[in-house]
mmCIF file of C-alpha atoms in Angstrom:
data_model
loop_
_atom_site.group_PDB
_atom_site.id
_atom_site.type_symbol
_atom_site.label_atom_id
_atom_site.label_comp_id
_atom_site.label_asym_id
_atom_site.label_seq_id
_atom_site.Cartn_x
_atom_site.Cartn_y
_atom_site.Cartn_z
ATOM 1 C CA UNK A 1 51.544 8.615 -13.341
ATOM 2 C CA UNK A 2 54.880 8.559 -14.965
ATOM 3 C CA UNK A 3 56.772 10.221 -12.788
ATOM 4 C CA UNK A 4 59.862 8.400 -12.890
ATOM 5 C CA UNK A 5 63.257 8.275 -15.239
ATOM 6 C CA UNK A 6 63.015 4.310 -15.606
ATOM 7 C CA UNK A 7 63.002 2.688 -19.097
ATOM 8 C CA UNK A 8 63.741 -0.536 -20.399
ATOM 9 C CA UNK A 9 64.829 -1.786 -24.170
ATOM 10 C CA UNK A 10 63.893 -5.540 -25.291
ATOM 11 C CA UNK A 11 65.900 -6.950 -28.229
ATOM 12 C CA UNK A 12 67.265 -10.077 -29.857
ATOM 13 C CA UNK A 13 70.468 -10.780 -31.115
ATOM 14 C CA UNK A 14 71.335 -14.070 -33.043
ATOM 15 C CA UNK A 15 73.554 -15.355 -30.396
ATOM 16 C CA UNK A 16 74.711 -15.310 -26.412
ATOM 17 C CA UNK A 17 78.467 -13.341 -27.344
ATOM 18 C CA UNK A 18 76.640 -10.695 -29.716
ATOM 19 C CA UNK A 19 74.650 -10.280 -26.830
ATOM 20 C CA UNK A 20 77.234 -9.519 -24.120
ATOM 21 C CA UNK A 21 79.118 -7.740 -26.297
ATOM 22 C CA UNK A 22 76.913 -5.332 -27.442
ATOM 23 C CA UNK A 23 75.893 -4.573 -23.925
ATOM 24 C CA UNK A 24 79.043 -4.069 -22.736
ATOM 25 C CA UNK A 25 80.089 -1.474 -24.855
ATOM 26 C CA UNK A 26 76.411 0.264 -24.018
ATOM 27 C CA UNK A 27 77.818 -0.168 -20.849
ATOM 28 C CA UNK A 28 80.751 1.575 -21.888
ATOM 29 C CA UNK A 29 79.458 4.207 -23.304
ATOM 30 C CA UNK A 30 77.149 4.824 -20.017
ATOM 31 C CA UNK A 31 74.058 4.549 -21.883
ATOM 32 C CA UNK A 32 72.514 1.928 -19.733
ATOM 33 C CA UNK A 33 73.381 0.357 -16.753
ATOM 34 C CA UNK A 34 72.682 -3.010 -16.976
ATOM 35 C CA UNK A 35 71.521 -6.018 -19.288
ATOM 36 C CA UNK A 36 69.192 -9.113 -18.615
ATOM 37 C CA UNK A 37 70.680 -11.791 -20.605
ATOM 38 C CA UNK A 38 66.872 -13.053 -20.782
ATOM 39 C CA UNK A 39 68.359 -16.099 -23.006
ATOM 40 C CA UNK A 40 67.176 -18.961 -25.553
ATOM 41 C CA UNK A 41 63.807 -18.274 -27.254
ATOM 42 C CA UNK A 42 61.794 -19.346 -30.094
ATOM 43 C CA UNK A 43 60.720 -16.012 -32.627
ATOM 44 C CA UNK A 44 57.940 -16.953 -35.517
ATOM 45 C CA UNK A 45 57.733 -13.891 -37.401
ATOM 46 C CA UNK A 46 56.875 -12.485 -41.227
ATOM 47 C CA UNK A 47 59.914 -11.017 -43.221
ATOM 48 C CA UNK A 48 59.234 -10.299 -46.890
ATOM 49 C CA UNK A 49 56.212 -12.178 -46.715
ATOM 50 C CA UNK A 50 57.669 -15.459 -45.805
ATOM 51 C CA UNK A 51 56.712 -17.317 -42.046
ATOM 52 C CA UNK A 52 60.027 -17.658 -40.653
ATOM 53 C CA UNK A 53 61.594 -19.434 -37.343
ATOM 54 C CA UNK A 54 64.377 -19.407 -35.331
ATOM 55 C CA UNK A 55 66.392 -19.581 -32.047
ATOM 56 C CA UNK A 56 67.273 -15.784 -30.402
ATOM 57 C CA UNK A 57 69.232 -14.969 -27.398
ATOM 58 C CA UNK A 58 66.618 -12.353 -25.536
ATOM 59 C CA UNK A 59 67.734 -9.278 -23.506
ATOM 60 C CA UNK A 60 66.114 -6.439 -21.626
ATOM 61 C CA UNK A 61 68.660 -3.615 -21.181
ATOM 62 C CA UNK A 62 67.267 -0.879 -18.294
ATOM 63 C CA UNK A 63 68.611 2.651 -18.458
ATOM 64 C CA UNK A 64 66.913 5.541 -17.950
ATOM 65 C CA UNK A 65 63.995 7.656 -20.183
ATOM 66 C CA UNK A 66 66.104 10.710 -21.031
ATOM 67 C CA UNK A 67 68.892 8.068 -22.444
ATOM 68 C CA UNK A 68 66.521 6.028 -24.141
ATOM 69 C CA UNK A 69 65.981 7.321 -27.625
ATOM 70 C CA UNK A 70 69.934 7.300 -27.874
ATOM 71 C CA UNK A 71 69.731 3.294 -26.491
ATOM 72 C CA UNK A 72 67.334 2.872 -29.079
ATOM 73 C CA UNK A 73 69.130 4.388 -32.188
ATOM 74 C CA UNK A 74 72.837 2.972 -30.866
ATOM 75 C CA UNK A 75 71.753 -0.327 -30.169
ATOM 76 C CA UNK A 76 71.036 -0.385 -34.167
ATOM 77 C CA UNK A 77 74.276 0.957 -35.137
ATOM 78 C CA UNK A 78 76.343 -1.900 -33.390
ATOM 79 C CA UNK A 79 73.310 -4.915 -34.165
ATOM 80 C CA UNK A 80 74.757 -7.138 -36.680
ATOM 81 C CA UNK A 81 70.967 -7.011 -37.900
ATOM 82 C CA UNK A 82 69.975 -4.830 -40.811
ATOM 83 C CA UNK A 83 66.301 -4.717 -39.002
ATOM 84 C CA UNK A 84 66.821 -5.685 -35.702
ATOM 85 C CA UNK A 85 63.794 -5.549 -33.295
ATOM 86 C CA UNK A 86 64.394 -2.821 -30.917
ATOM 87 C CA UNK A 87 61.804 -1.224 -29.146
ATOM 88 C CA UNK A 88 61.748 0.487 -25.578
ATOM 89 C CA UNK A 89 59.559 1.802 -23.064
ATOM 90 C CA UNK A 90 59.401 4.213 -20.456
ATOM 91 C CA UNK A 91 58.652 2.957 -16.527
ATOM 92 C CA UNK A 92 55.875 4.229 -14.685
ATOM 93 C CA UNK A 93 57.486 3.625 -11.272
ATOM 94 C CA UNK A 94 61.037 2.760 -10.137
ATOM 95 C CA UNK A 95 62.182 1.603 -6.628
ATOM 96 C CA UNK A 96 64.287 4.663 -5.421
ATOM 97 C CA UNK A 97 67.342 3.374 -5.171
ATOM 98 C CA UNK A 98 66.883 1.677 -8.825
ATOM 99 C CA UNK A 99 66.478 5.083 -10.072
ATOM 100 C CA UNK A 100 69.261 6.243 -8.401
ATOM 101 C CA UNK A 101 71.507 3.387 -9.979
ATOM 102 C CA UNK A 102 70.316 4.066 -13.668
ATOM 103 C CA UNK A 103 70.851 7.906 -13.093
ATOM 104 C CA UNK A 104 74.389 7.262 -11.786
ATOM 105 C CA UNK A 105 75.307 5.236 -14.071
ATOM 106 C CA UNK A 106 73.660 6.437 -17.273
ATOM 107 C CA UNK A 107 74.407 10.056 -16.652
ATOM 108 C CA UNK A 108 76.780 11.925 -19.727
ATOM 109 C CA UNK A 109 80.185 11.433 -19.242
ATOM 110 C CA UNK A 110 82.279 14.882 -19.937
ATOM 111 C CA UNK A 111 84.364 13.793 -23.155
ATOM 112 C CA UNK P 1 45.318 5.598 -24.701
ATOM 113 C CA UNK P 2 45.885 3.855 -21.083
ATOM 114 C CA UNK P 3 42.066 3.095 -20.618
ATOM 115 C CA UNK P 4 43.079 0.489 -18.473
ATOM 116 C CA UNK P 5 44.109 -0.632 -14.914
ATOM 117 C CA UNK P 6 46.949 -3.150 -15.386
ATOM 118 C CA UNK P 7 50.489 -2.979 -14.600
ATOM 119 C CA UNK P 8 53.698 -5.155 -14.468
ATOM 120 C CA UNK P 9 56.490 -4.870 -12.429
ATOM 121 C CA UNK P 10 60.214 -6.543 -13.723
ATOM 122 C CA UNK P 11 62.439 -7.402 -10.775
ATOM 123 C CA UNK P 12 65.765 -10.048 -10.325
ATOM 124 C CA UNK P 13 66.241 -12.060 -7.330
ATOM 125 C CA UNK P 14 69.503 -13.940 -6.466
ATOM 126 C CA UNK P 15 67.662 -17.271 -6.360
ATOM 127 C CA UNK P 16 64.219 -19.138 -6.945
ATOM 128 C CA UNK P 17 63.448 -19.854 -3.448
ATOM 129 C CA UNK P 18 63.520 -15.879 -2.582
ATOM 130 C CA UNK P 19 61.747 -15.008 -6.036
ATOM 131 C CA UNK P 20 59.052 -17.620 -4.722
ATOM 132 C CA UNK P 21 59.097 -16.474 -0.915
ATOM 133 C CA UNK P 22 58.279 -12.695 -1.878
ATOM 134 C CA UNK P 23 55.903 -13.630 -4.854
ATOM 135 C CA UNK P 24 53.936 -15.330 -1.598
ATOM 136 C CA UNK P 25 54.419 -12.727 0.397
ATOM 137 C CA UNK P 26 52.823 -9.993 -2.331
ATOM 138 C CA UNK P 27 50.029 -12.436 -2.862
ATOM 139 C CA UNK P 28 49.542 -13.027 0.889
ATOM 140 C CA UNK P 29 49.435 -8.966 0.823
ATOM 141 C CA UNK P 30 46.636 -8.507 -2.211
ATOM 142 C CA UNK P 31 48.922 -6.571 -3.649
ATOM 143 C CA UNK P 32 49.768 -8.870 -7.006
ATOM 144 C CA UNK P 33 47.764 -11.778 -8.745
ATOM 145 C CA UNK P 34 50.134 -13.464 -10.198
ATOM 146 C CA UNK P 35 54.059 -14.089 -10.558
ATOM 147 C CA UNK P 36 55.404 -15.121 -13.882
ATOM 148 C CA UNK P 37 59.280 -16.502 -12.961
ATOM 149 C CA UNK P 38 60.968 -16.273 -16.080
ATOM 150 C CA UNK P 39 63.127 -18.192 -14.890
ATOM 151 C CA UNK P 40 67.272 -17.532 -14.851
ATOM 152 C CA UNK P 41 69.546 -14.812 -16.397
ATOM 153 C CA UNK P 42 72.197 -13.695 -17.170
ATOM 154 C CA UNK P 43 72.676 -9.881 -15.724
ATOM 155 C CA UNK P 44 75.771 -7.884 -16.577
ATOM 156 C CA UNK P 45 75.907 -4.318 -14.896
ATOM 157 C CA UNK P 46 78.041 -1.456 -13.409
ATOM 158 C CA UNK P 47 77.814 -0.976 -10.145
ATOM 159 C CA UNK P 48 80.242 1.279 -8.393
ATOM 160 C CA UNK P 49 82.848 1.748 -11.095
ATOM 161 C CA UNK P 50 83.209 -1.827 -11.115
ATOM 162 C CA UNK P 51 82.066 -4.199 -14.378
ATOM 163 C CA UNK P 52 80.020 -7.288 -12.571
ATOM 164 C CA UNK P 53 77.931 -10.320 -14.093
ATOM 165 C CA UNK P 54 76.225 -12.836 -12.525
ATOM 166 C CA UNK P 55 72.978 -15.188 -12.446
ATOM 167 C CA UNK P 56 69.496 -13.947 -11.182
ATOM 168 C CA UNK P 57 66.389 -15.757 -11.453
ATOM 169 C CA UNK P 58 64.269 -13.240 -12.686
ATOM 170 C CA UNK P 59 60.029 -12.174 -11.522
ATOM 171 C CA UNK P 60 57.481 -10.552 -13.661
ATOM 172 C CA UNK P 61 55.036 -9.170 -11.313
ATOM 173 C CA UNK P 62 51.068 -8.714 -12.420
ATOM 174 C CA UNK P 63 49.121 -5.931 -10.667
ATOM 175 C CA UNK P 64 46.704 -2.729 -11.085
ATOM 176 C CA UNK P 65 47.988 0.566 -12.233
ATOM 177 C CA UNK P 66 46.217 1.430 -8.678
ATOM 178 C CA UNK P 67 48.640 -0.859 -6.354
ATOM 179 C CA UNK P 68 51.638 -0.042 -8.665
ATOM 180 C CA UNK P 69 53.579 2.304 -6.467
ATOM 181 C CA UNK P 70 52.829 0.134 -3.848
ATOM 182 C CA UNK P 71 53.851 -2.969 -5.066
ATOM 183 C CA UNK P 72 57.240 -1.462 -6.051
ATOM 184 C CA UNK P 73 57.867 0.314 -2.516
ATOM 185 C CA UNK P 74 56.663 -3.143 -0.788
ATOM 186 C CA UNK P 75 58.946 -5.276 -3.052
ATOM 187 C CA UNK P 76 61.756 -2.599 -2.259
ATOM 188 C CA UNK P 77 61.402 -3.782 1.719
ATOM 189 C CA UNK P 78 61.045 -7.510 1.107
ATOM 190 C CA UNK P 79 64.367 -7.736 -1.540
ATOM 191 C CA UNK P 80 67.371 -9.085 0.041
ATOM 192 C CA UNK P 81 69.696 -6.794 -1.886
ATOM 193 C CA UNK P 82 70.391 -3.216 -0.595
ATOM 194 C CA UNK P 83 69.898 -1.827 -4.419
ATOM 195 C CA UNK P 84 67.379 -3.834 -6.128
ATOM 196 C CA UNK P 85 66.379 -3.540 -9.579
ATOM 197 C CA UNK P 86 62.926 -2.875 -9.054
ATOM 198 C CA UNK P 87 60.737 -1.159 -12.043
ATOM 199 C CA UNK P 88 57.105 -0.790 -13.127
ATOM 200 C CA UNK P 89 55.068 0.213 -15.968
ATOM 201 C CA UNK P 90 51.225 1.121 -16.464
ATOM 202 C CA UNK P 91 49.846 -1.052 -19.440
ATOM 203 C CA UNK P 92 47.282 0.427 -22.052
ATOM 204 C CA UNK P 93 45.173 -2.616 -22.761
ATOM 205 C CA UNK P 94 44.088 -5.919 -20.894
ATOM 206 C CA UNK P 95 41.742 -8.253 -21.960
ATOM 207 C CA UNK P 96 38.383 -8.061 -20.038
ATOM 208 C CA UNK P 97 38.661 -11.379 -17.921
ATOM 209 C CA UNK P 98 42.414 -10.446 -17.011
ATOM 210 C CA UNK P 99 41.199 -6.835 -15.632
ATOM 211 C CA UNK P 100 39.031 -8.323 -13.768
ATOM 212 C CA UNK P 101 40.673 -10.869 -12.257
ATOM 213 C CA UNK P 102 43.796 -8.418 -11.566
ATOM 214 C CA UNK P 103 41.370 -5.922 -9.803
ATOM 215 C CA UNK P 104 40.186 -9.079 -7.040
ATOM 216 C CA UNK P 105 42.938 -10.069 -6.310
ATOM 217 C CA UNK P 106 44.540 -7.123 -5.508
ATOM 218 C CA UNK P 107 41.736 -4.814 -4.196
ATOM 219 C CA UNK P 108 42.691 -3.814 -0.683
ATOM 220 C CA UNK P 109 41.026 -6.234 1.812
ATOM 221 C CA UNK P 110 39.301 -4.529 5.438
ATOM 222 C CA UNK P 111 42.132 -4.683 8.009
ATOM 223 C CA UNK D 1 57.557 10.632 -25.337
ATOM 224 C CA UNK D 2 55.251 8.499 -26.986
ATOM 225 C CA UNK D 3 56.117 9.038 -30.539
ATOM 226 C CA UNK D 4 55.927 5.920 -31.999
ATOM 227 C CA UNK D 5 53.466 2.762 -33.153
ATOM 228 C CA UNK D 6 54.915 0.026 -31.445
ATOM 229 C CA UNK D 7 53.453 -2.086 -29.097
ATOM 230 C CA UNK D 8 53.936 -5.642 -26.919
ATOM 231 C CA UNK D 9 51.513 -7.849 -25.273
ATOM 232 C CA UNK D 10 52.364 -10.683 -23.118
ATOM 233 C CA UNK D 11 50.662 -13.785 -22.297
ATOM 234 C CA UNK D 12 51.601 -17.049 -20.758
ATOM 235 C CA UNK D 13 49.952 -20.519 -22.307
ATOM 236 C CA UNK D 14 49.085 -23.816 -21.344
ATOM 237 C CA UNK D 15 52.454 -25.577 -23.582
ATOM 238 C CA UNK D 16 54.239 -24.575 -26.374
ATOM 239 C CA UNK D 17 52.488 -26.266 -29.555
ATOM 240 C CA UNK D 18 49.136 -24.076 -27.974
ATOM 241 C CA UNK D 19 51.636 -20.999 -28.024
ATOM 242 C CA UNK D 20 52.756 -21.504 -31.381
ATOM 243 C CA UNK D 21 49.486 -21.995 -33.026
ATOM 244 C CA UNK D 22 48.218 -19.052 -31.867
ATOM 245 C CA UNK D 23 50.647 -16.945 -32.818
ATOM 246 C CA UNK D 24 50.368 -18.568 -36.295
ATOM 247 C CA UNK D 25 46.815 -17.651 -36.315
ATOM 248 C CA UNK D 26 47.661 -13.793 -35.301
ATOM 249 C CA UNK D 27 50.752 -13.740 -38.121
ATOM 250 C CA UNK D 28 47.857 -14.947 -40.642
ATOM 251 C CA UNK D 29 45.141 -12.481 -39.799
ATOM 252 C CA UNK D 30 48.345 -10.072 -39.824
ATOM 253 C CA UNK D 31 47.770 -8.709 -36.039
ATOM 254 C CA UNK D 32 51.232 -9.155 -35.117
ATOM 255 C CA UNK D 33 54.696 -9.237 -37.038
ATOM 256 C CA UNK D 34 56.406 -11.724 -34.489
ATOM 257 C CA UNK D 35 56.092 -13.451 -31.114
ATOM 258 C CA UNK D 36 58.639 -14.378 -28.822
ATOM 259 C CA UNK D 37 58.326 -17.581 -27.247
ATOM 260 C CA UNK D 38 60.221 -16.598 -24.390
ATOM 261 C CA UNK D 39 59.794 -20.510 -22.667
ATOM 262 C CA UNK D 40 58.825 -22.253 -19.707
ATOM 263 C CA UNK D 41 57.764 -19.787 -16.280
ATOM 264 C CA UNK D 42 56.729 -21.053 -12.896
ATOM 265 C CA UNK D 43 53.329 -18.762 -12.475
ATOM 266 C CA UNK D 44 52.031 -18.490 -9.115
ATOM 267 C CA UNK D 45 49.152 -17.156 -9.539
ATOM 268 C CA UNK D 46 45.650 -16.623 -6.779
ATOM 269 C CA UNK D 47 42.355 -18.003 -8.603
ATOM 270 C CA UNK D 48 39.406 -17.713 -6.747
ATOM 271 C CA UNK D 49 40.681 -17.414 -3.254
ATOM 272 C CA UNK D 50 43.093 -20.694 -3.656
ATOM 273 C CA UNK D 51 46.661 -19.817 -4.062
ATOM 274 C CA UNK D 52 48.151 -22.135 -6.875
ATOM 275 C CA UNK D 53 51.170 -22.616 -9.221
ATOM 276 C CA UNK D 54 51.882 -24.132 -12.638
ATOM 277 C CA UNK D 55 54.280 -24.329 -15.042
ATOM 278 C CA UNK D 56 53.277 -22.171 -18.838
ATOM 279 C CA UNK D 57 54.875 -20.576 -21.932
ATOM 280 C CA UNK D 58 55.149 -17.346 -21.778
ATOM 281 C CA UNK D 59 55.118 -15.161 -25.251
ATOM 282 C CA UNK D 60 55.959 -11.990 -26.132
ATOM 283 C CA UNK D 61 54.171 -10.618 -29.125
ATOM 284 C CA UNK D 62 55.001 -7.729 -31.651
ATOM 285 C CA UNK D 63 52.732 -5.419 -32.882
ATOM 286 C CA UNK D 64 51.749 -1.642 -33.497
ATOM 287 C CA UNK D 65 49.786 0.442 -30.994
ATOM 288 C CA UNK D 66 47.304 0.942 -33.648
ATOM 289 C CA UNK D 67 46.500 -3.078 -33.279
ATOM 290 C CA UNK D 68 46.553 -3.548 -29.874
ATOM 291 C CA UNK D 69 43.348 -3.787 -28.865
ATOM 292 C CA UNK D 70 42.603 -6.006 -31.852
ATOM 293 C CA UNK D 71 45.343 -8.299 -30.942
ATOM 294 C CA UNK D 72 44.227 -8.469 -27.002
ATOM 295 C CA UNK D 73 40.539 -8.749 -27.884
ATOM 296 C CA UNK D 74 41.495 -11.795 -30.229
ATOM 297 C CA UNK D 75 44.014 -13.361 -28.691
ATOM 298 C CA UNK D 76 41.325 -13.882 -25.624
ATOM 299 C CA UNK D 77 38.858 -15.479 -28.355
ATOM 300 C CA UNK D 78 41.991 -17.931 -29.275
ATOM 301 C CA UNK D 79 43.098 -18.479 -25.935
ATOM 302 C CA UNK D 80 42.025 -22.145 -24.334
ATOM 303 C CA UNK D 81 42.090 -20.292 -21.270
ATOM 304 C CA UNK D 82 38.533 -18.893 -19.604
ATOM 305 C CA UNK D 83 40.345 -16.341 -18.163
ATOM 306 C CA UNK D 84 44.102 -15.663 -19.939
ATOM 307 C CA UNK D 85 46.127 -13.125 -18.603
ATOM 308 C CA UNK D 86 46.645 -11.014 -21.589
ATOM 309 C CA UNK D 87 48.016 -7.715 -21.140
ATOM 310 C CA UNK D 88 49.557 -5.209 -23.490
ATOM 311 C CA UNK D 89 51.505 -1.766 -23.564
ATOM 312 C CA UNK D 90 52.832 0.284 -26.298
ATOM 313 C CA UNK D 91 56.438 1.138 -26.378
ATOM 314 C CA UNK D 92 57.985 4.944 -26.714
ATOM 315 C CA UNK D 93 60.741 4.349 -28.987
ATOM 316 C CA UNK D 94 61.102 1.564 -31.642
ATOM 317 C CA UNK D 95 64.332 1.143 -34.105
ATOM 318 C CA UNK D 96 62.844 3.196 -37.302
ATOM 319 C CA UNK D 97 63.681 0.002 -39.715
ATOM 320 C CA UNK D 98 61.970 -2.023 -36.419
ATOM 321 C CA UNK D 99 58.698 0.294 -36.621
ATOM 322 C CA UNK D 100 58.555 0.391 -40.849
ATOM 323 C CA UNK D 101 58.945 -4.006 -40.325
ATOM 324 C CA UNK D 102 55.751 -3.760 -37.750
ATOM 325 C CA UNK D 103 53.663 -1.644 -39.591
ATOM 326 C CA UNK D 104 54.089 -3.306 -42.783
ATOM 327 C CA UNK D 105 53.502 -6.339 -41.251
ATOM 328 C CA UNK D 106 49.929 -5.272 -39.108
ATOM 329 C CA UNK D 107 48.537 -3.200 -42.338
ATOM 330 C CA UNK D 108 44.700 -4.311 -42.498
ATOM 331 C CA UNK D 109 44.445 -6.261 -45.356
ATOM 332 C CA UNK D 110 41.644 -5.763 -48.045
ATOM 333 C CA UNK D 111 38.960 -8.706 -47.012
#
C-alpha cells in the first residue's frame, strides 16, 4: 500500500531556538519542507545505564521518502547531540496536493 | 511484518474549533475512532518561495489500514486550507482490544 | 526501505504519574530505551455507539522493531485501561548512533 513519496522525521532538540534553527537550514537546503514545532515534553530514558529525565522541545519534520535517508543522516550532522534520537518513517498515503508540496519543495536544487 | 489493520493519519488545522468540527465529522462518517488533538504548534514551512511560520493546532487521526486512503481523501475535502498537510501511515502492530475497537468503529455502515 | 530496527508506539493515558510509571516499568524490563511524554490531548473518541471526549497524556515510546510486539502486548497488561489504544509502527531510517542507543538499550537480558 505504500504508494506514496510522504515521510516524516520525529526528533528532540534541547531547546525551542535549536529547534527552529536547525529546521530552517533543512529548509534551506530543500531537504524538507516543513517542521512541526510539536513543543515542551517530558523524555525518561536509559543512557549508560543510568534512568534519566528531562524537558525536550519535540518536532516532526515532513519531507518526502526519496529525501529521507539524507534528512536522517543531516539532521545528525547539525544536532548539537552526540546521539540524538532521530528516526523517520515513510507515509503510506498523502493527500495529493501534500505530496505535491513536499515534492516541490524537497526536490534537488541544481548547485 | 504489518500483520495488522491500524493506521494514523497526522494533519494541522488553523484552530481547535475546526480540528474538533472535522474530527466530528470523520466520526459522524465511520471513517475514524478516535482524534488525539495534540494540541498547538509551532509550523515553519516554504510555501511558494516564500519562508512562513505560524500556529496550528495539530490532529492525530486513528483508523484501519482499510479506510486509510479514504480518510485522507475525505479529510482533503473537509480542510479549510487549499493545500493541507494531510499524511498517513499503515502501522505494524496494535494491541488486540485497540484492533478491535478501530475495526467497529470504522467498518462501513449500510447506506 | 525498511532497513533498520527502530520502532514507535503511541498511546494516550489516563494522567501523567499513570504515564510515567509505566514507562518506568517498560525501561526496567528493558522494552523500550525512552518515552516521550508528549502532554495533555483532547481525544474524541466513539465507545460503544456514544460519541465522547476527554482529556489524556499522550506518550511516545522508543524501541526496536524486534520488540514491538513485546512492548504492545505488555504495555496492554500495564495499561489501567480495558481497552487502551496502543498502536505501534517501525520506522525506515534511524540516526546510526540513534539505532546502536535502542538496541543496546532493548537487548533481552539474561533472566
Amino acid at each position: 500500500m505504500r504508494n506514496t513519496g510522504a515521510a516524516l522525521v520525529w526528533c528532540p532538540f534541547p531547546d525551542r531556538e535549536t529547534a527552529r534553527a536547525t529546521a530552517a537550514r533543512l529548509l534551506d537546503e530543500s531537504l524538507i519542507a516543513c517542521a512541526n514545532i510539536v513543543g515542551e515534553i517530558e523524555s525518561i530514558f536509559e543512557w549508560e545505564g543510568e534512568r534519566s529525565s528531562g524537558t525536550e522541545i519535540a518536532v516532526l519534520l515532513k519531507t518526502t521518502s526519496e529525501r529521507l535517508e539524507e534528512v536522517v543522516s543531516r539532521l545528525g550532522e547539525l544536532h548539537p547531540y552526540d546521539t540524538p534520537a532521530i528516526v523517520g518513517w515513510c507515509c503510506d498515503q498523502a493527500y495529493p496536493a501534500t505530496l505535491d508540496w513536499l515534492m516541490l519543495q524537497t526536490r534537488p536544487t541544481l548547485q
